[in-house]
PDB file of C-alpha atoms in Angstrom:
ATOM      1  CA  MET A 268       0.005  -0.093   0.202  1.00 50.00           C
ATOM      2  CA  ARG A 269       3.004   2.456   0.814  1.00 55.00           C
ATOM      3  CA  ALA A 270       4.357   1.810  -2.329  1.00 54.00           C
ATOM      4  CA  VAL A 271       1.108   2.756  -4.369  1.00 48.00           C
ATOM      5  CA  LEU A 272       0.621   5.746  -2.580  1.00 49.00           C
ATOM      6  CA  ASP A 273       4.444   6.994  -3.090  1.00 54.00           C
ATOM      7  CA  ALA A 274       4.210   6.435  -6.539  1.00 54.00           C
ATOM      8  CA  GLY A 275       1.797   9.318  -7.283  1.00 53.00           C
ATOM      9  CA  PRO A 276      -1.343  10.210  -7.989  1.00 60.00           C
ATOM     10  CA  LEU A 277      -3.912   7.290  -7.424  1.00 57.00           C
ATOM     11  CA  ARG A 278      -5.763   6.414 -10.181  1.00 61.00           C
ATOM     12  CA  THR A 279      -9.328   4.926 -10.199  1.00 62.00           C
ATOM     13  CA  GLY A 280      -8.147   1.087 -10.598  1.00 57.00           C
ATOM     14  CA  ASP A 281      -5.800   2.075  -7.919  1.00 54.00           C
ATOM     15  CA  TRP A 282      -8.253   3.022  -5.328  1.00 52.00           C
ATOM     16  CA  LEU A 283     -10.111   0.089  -6.351  1.00 54.00           C
ATOM     17  CA  ASP A 284      -7.099  -2.227  -5.447  1.00 54.00           C
ATOM     18  CA  LEU A 285      -6.979  -0.130  -2.195  1.00 49.00           C
ATOM     19  CA  ALA A 286     -10.441  -0.761  -1.514  1.00 51.00           C
ATOM     20  CA  ARG A 287     -10.554  -4.268  -2.015  1.00 51.00           C
ATOM     21  CA  GLY A 288      -7.530  -4.794  -0.183  1.00 50.00           C
ATOM     22  CA  ALA A 289      -9.414  -2.782   2.884  1.00 46.00           C
ATOM     23  CA  LEU A 290     -12.129  -4.807   2.495  1.00 41.00           C
ATOM     24  CA  ASP A 291     -10.078  -8.204   2.548  1.00 49.00           C
ATOM     25  CA  ALA A 292      -8.391  -7.165   5.810  1.00 45.00           C
ATOM     26  CA  TRP A 293     -11.348  -6.460   7.301  1.00 44.00           C
ATOM     27  CA  LEU A 294     -12.924  -9.859   6.256  1.00 46.00           C
ATOM     28  CA  HIS A 295      -9.992 -11.737   7.020  1.00 52.00           C
ATOM     29  CA  PRO A 296      -8.212 -10.248   9.768  1.00 53.00           C
ATOM     30  CA  ALA A 297      -4.540 -10.891  11.180  1.00 55.00           C
ATOM     31  CA  VAL A 298      -5.985 -11.982  14.466  1.00 56.00           C
ATOM     32  CA  PRO A 299      -9.104 -14.109  14.147  1.00 64.00           C
ATOM     33  CA  SER A 300     -12.136 -12.775  15.853  1.00 79.00           C
ATOM     34  CA  ARG A 301     -14.076 -14.253  18.649  1.00 88.00           C
ATOM     35  CA  VAL A 302     -17.166 -12.711  17.650  1.00 92.00           C
ATOM     36  CA  PRO A 303     -18.495 -15.915  15.580  1.00 94.00           C
ATOM     37  CA  ALA A 304     -17.526 -18.044  18.618  1.00 95.00           C
ATOM     38  CA  LEU A 305     -19.466 -15.493  21.023  1.00 96.00           C
ATOM     39  CA  ALA A 306     -22.196 -15.191  18.695  1.00 97.00           C
ATOM     40  CA  SER A 307     -22.766 -19.005  18.381  1.00 98.00           C
ATOM     41  CA  LEU A 308     -22.392 -19.402  22.286  1.00 98.00           C
ATOM     42  CA  VAL A 309     -25.044 -16.880  23.213  1.00 98.00           C
ATOM     43  CA  GLY A 310     -27.505 -17.780  20.326  1.00 98.00           C
ATOM     44  CA  GLY A 311     -26.943 -21.341  21.020  1.00 98.00           C
ATOM     45  CA  GLY A 312     -27.703 -21.159  24.367  1.00 98.00           C
ATOM     46  CA  LEU A 313     -30.811 -18.583  24.110  1.00 98.00           C
ATOM     47  CA  TRP A 314     -32.352 -21.131  21.776  1.00 98.00           C
ATOM     48  CA  THR A 315     -31.818 -24.114  24.119  1.00 97.00           C
ATOM     49  CA  MET A 316     -33.839 -22.222  26.785  1.00 96.00           C
ATOM     50  CA  VAL A 317     -36.439 -21.182  24.309  1.00 95.00           C
ATOM     51  CA  ALA A 318     -36.464 -25.152  23.137  1.00 95.00           C
ATOM     52  CA  ALA A 319     -36.830 -26.463  26.867  1.00 95.00           C
ATOM     53  CA  ALA A 320     -39.614 -24.185  27.467  1.00 93.00           C
ATOM     54  CA  VAL A 321     -41.822 -25.726  24.636  1.00 92.00           C
ATOM     55  CA  VAL A 322     -40.565 -28.991  25.049  1.00 90.00           C
ATOM     56  CA  PHE A 323     -41.280 -29.615  28.592  1.00 90.00           C
ATOM     57  CA  GLN A 324     -44.876 -27.913  28.273  1.00 87.00           C
ATOM     58  CA  PRO A 325     -47.851 -30.207  29.578  1.00 82.00           C
ATOM     59  CA  VAL A 326     -49.312 -29.724  26.727  1.00 77.00           C
ATOM     60  CA  PRO A 327     -47.019 -29.536  23.477  1.00 75.00           C
ATOM     61  CA  PRO A 328     -48.465 -25.928  21.567  1.00 78.00           C
ATOM     62  CA  ASP A 329     -49.366 -26.289  17.931  1.00 75.00           C
ATOM     63  CA  TRP A 330     -46.642 -26.444  15.070  1.00 72.00           C
ATOM     64  CA  PRO A 331     -44.620 -24.171  14.986  1.00 75.00           C
ATOM     65  CA  GLY A 332     -44.624 -24.594  18.622  1.00 79.00           C
ATOM     66  CA  TYR A 333     -44.026 -20.758  19.619  1.00 87.00           C
ATOM     67  CA  LEU A 334     -45.209 -19.472  22.594  1.00 88.00           C
ATOM     68  CA  ALA A 335     -46.012 -15.906  23.095  1.00 88.00           C
ATOM     69  CA  GLU A 336     -43.211 -15.617  26.088  1.00 91.00           C
ATOM     70  CA  ILE A 337     -40.454 -17.261  23.930  1.00 93.00           C
ATOM     71  CA  LEU A 338     -40.833 -14.659  20.639  1.00 94.00           C
ATOM     72  CA  LEU A 339     -38.575 -12.159  22.034  1.00 96.00           C
ATOM     73  CA  PRO A 340     -35.647 -14.663  23.268  1.00 96.00           C
ATOM     74  CA  ALA A 341     -36.152 -16.526  20.002  1.00 96.00           C
ATOM     75  CA  LEU A 342     -35.531 -13.117  18.265  1.00 97.00           C
ATOM     76  CA  LEU A 343     -32.516 -12.582  19.996  1.00 98.00           C
ATOM     77  CA  ALA A 344     -31.080 -15.864  19.206  1.00 98.00           C
ATOM     78  CA  ALA A 345     -32.076 -15.691  15.711  1.00 98.00           C
ATOM     79  CA  GLY A 346     -30.162 -12.463  15.375  1.00 98.00           C
ATOM     80  CA  PHE A 347     -27.110 -13.761  17.310  1.00 98.00           C
ATOM     81  CA  LEU A 348     -27.253 -16.929  15.150  1.00 98.00           C
ATOM     82  CA  LEU A 349     -27.160 -14.911  11.868  1.00 97.00           C
ATOM     83  CA  VAL A 350     -24.122 -12.889  12.995  1.00 96.00           C
ATOM     84  CA  ALA A 351     -22.344 -16.673  13.922  1.00 97.00           C
ATOM     85  CA  THR A 352     -23.692 -18.203  10.394  1.00 97.00           C
ATOM     86  CA  LEU A 353     -21.947 -15.287   8.656  1.00 93.00           C
ATOM     87  CA  GLY A 354     -18.983 -15.750  10.598  1.00 92.00           C
ATOM     88  CA  CYS A 355     -18.613 -19.227   9.734  1.00 93.00           C
ATOM     89  CA  VAL A 356     -19.138 -18.412   6.312  1.00 91.00           C
ATOM     90  CA  LEU A 357     -15.747 -16.409   6.407  1.00 87.00           C
ATOM     91  CA  ARG A 358     -13.858 -19.742   7.349  1.00 84.00           C
ATOM     92  CA  ALA A 359     -14.324 -20.948   3.579  1.00 80.00           C
ATOM     93  CA  GLY A 360     -12.222 -17.784   2.611  1.00 72.00           C
ATOM     94  CA  ASP A 361     -12.180 -17.848  -1.280  1.00 65.00           C
ATOM     95  CA  GLY A 362     -12.863 -21.816  -1.128  1.00 68.00           C
ATOM     96  CA  GLY A 363     -16.521 -21.062  -1.039  1.00 72.00           C
ATOM     97  CA  GLY A 364     -16.784 -19.375  -4.637  1.00 82.00           C
ATOM     98  CA  ARG A 365     -20.086 -18.283  -6.043  1.00 88.00           C
ATOM     99  CA  THR A 366     -22.167 -21.291  -4.190  1.00 90.00           C
ATOM    100  CA  MET A 367     -21.080 -19.810  -0.866  1.00 90.00           C
ATOM    101  CA  ALA A 368     -21.948 -16.299  -1.620  1.00 90.00           C
ATOM    102  CA  PHE A 369     -25.665 -17.623  -3.023  1.00 93.00           C
ATOM    103  CA  ALA A 370     -25.823 -19.680   0.297  1.00 93.00           C
ATOM    104  CA  ALA A 371     -24.955 -16.836   2.300  1.00 93.00           C
ATOM    105  CA  GLY A 372     -27.172 -14.115   0.518  1.00 94.00           C
ATOM    106  CA  LEU A 373     -30.138 -16.914   0.819  1.00 94.00           C
ATOM    107  CA  CYS A 374     -29.140 -17.226   4.555  1.00 95.00           C
ATOM    108  CA  THR A 375     -29.120 -13.541   5.210  1.00 96.00           C
ATOM    109  CA  ILE A 376     -32.037 -13.206   3.613  1.00 96.00           C
ATOM    110  CA  GLY A 377     -33.904 -16.112   5.329  1.00 96.00           C
ATOM    111  CA  TYR A 378     -32.736 -14.549   8.834  1.00 98.00           C
ATOM    112  CA  VAL A 379     -33.750 -11.439   7.907  1.00 97.00           C
ATOM    113  CA  THR A 380     -37.271 -12.633   7.271  1.00 97.00           C
ATOM    114  CA  TRP A 381     -37.237 -15.292   9.897  1.00 97.00           C
ATOM    115  CA  MET A 382     -36.475 -12.109  12.614  1.00 98.00           C
ATOM    116  CA  ALA A 383     -39.148 -10.111  11.025  1.00 97.00           C
ATOM    117  CA  ALA A 384     -41.750 -12.761  11.223  1.00 96.00           C
ATOM    118  CA  LEU A 385     -41.214 -13.446  14.786  1.00 96.00           C
ATOM    119  CA  ALA A 386     -41.325  -9.343  15.386  1.00 96.00           C
ATOM    120  CA  ALA A 387     -44.478  -9.669  13.690  1.00 95.00           C
ATOM    121  CA  THR A 388     -46.085 -12.574  15.613  1.00 92.00           C
ATOM    122  CA  THR A 389     -44.927 -10.658  18.575  1.00 90.00           C
ATOM    123  CA  ALA A 390     -47.159  -7.897  17.651  1.00 91.00           C
ATOM    124  CA  GLY A 391     -49.881 -10.194  16.687  1.00 87.00           C
ATOM    125  CA  LEU A 392     -49.416  -9.240  12.791  1.00 89.00           C
ATOM    126  CA  THR A 393     -48.671 -12.630  11.251  1.00 86.00           C
ATOM    127  CA  ASP A 394     -49.630 -16.551  11.974  1.00 85.00           C
ATOM    128  CA  GLY A 395     -47.555 -19.648  12.795  1.00 85.00           C
ATOM    129  CA  PRO A 396     -47.546 -20.696   9.037  1.00 89.00           C
ATOM    130  CA  THR A 397     -45.993 -17.770   7.793  1.00 91.00           C
ATOM    131  CA  LEU A 398     -43.388 -18.107  10.651  1.00 92.00           C
ATOM    132  CA  ALA A 399     -42.975 -21.462  10.079  1.00 92.00           C
ATOM    133  CA  ALA A 400     -42.243 -20.945   6.357  1.00 93.00           C
ATOM    134  CA  ALA A 401     -39.557 -17.970   7.397  1.00 94.00           C
ATOM    135  CA  GLN A 402     -38.128 -20.266   9.452  1.00 95.00           C
ATOM    136  CA  THR A 403     -37.603 -22.771   6.951  1.00 95.00           C
ATOM    137  CA  PHE A 404     -36.060 -20.433   4.500  1.00 94.00           C
ATOM    138  CA  ALA A 405     -33.463 -19.804   7.153  1.00 96.00           C
ATOM    139  CA  MET A 406     -32.520 -23.000   7.829  1.00 97.00           C
ATOM    140  CA  ILE A 407     -32.182 -24.053   4.033  1.00 96.00           C
ATOM    141  CA  GLY A 408     -29.846 -21.474   3.855  1.00 96.00           C
ATOM    142  CA  THR A 409     -27.936 -22.476   6.828  1.00 97.00           C
ATOM    143  CA  THR A 410     -27.730 -26.035   5.657  1.00 97.00           C
ATOM    144  CA  LEU A 411     -26.535 -24.865   2.264  1.00 96.00           C
ATOM    145  CA  ILE A 412     -23.558 -22.950   3.957  1.00 96.00           C
ATOM    146  CA  GLY A 413     -22.817 -26.408   6.283  1.00 97.00           C
ATOM    147  CA  ALA A 414     -22.808 -28.203   2.926  1.00 96.00           C
ATOM    148  CA  VAL A 415     -20.019 -25.908   1.118  1.00 94.00           C
ATOM    149  CA  LEU A 416     -18.162 -25.839   4.358  1.00 95.00           C
ATOM    150  CA  VAL A 417     -17.743 -29.511   4.557  1.00 95.00           C
ATOM    151  CA  GLN A 418     -17.070 -29.846   0.302  1.00 92.00           C
ATOM    152  CA  ALA A 419     -14.108 -27.088   1.850  1.00 90.00           C
ATOM    153  CA  GLY A 420     -12.669 -29.277   4.401  1.00 89.00           C
ATOM    154  CA  ASP A 421     -14.341 -27.679   7.459  1.00 93.00           C
ATOM    155  CA  GLU A 422     -16.059 -30.641   8.428  1.00 94.00           C
ATOM    156  CA  THR A 423     -16.723 -30.160  12.014  1.00 95.00           C
ATOM    157  CA  VAL A 424     -18.576 -27.346  11.873  1.00 96.00           C
ATOM    158  CA  GLY A 425     -20.019 -27.903   8.557  1.00 96.00           C
ATOM    159  CA  LEU A 426     -21.442 -30.906   9.817  1.00 98.00           C
ATOM    160  CA  LEU A 427     -22.799 -29.346  12.899  1.00 98.00           C
ATOM    161  CA  LEU A 428     -24.371 -26.429  10.828  1.00 98.00           C
ATOM    162  CA  VAL A 429     -26.436 -29.292   8.539  1.00 98.00           C
ATOM    163  CA  VAL A 430     -27.124 -31.487  11.453  1.00 97.00           C
ATOM    164  CA  GLY A 431     -28.749 -28.530  13.422  1.00 97.00           C
ATOM    165  CA  SER A 432     -30.551 -26.989  10.515  1.00 97.00           C
ATOM    166  CA  VAL A 433     -31.840 -30.035   9.048  1.00 97.00           C
ATOM    167  CA  ALA A 434     -33.440 -30.875  12.804  1.00 95.00           C
ATOM    168  CA  MET A 435     -35.013 -27.602  12.614  1.00 95.00           C
ATOM    169  CA  LEU A 436     -37.101 -28.662   9.356  1.00 94.00           C
ATOM    170  CA  ILE A 437     -38.456 -31.644  11.559  1.00 92.00           C
ATOM    171  CA  PRO A 438     -42.317 -30.610  12.594  1.00 86.00           C
ATOM    172  CA  TRP A 439     -41.467 -31.737  15.878  1.00 86.00           C
ATOM    173  CA  ALA A 440     -40.597 -29.089  18.702  1.00 85.00           C
ATOM    174  CA  PRO A 441     -38.345 -31.483  21.022  1.00 89.00           C
ATOM    175  CA  VAL A 442     -35.750 -31.240  17.887  1.00 92.00           C
ATOM    176  CA  TRP A 443     -35.228 -27.407  18.692  1.00 94.00           C
ATOM    177  CA  LEU A 444     -32.910 -28.765  21.093  1.00 96.00           C
ATOM    178  CA  ALA A 445     -30.659 -30.586  18.788  1.00 97.00           C
ATOM    179  CA  PHE A 446     -30.513 -27.176  16.960  1.00 97.00           C
ATOM    180  CA  GLY A 447     -29.309 -25.285  20.113  1.00 97.00           C
ATOM    181  CA  ALA A 448     -26.936 -27.907  20.942  1.00 98.00           C
ATOM    182  CA  ALA A 449     -25.523 -27.948  17.957  1.00 98.00           C
ATOM    183  CA  TRP A 450     -24.821 -24.182  17.875  1.00 98.00           C
ATOM    184  CA  THR A 451     -23.349 -24.386  21.661  1.00 98.00           C
ATOM    185  CA  ALA A 452     -21.441 -26.704  20.161  1.00 98.00           C
ATOM    186  CA  VAL A 453     -20.294 -24.612  16.887  1.00 98.00           C
ATOM    187  CA  GLY A 454     -19.288 -21.836  19.471  1.00 97.00           C
ATOM    188  CA  ILE A 455     -16.981 -24.335  21.399  1.00 96.00           C
ATOM    189  CA  VAL A 456     -15.286 -25.331  18.441  1.00 95.00           C
ATOM    190  CA  LEU A 457     -14.690 -22.132  16.933  1.00 94.00           C
ATOM    191  CA  GLU A 458     -13.275 -20.658  20.346  1.00 92.00           C
ATOM    192  CA  LEU A 459     -10.842 -23.978  21.116  1.00 90.00           C
ATOM    193  CA  GLU A 460      -9.507 -23.406  17.394  1.00 85.00           C
ATOM    194  CA  ARG A 461      -9.004 -19.647  17.881  1.00 72.00           C
ATOM    195  CA  PRO A 462      -5.231 -20.414  19.102  1.00 61.00           C
ATOM    196  CA  SER A 463      -4.036 -22.579  16.607  1.00 61.00           C
ATOM    197  CA  ARG A 464      -5.771 -20.552  13.920  1.00 55.00           C
ATOM    198  CA  LEU A 465      -3.881 -17.501  15.574  1.00 48.00           C
ATOM    199  CA  GLY A 466      -0.668 -19.418  15.510  1.00 47.00           C
ATOM    200  CA  ALA A 467      -0.741 -20.307  12.245  1.00 47.00           C
ATOM    201  CA  ARG A 468      -1.597 -16.451  10.940  1.00 47.00           C
ATOM    202  CA  TRP A 469       1.755 -15.734  13.021  1.00 41.00           C
ATOM    203  CA  ARG A 470       4.092 -18.375  11.679  1.00 45.00           C
ATOM    204  CA  ALA A 471       2.440 -17.450   7.819  1.00 46.00           C
ATOM    205  CA  SER A 472       3.385 -14.065   8.455  1.00 48.00           C
TER     206      SER A 472
END
């Protein structure tokens, strides 16, 4: 970068190169971020509490299984898990290609739709089938991200995403516990891997 700046007035192509370099440095920092791990742990923990509140009801609620008192915690969990999912996307680097870009876009739209449906349900503006459809949309995107990670060699995190998301596609509330457990496990894996990934970055530099 210093050489480019010292070479003289910057042209449009130089500005684009600098912007791409800055974006790449932000997406792939020298020190691995703890945000995805923390988001996974918080989101997974919140969702496990949501699932437990539903599963241990004396009379199971109708599908999709949301109770009025769990809508806000579910919305918070979905927000954290969106951050965690996009953090997992970055693990693939350039290896995911267009498939990962498509999966990330699909997942983002799905999660935002799911969160909007949760908020609308909290306000009494939508119904259960709409909420279930939005949730399914988010899970399909997450499953695709997990599959791409597995293909790229990131088997542990990828399989956890696939297993957790596929479980949420089953119309049976107890499998929500598997979704929460899978995301909690992702958070643990990301946090345990962080020192080794940090060491690899330092050795590479």
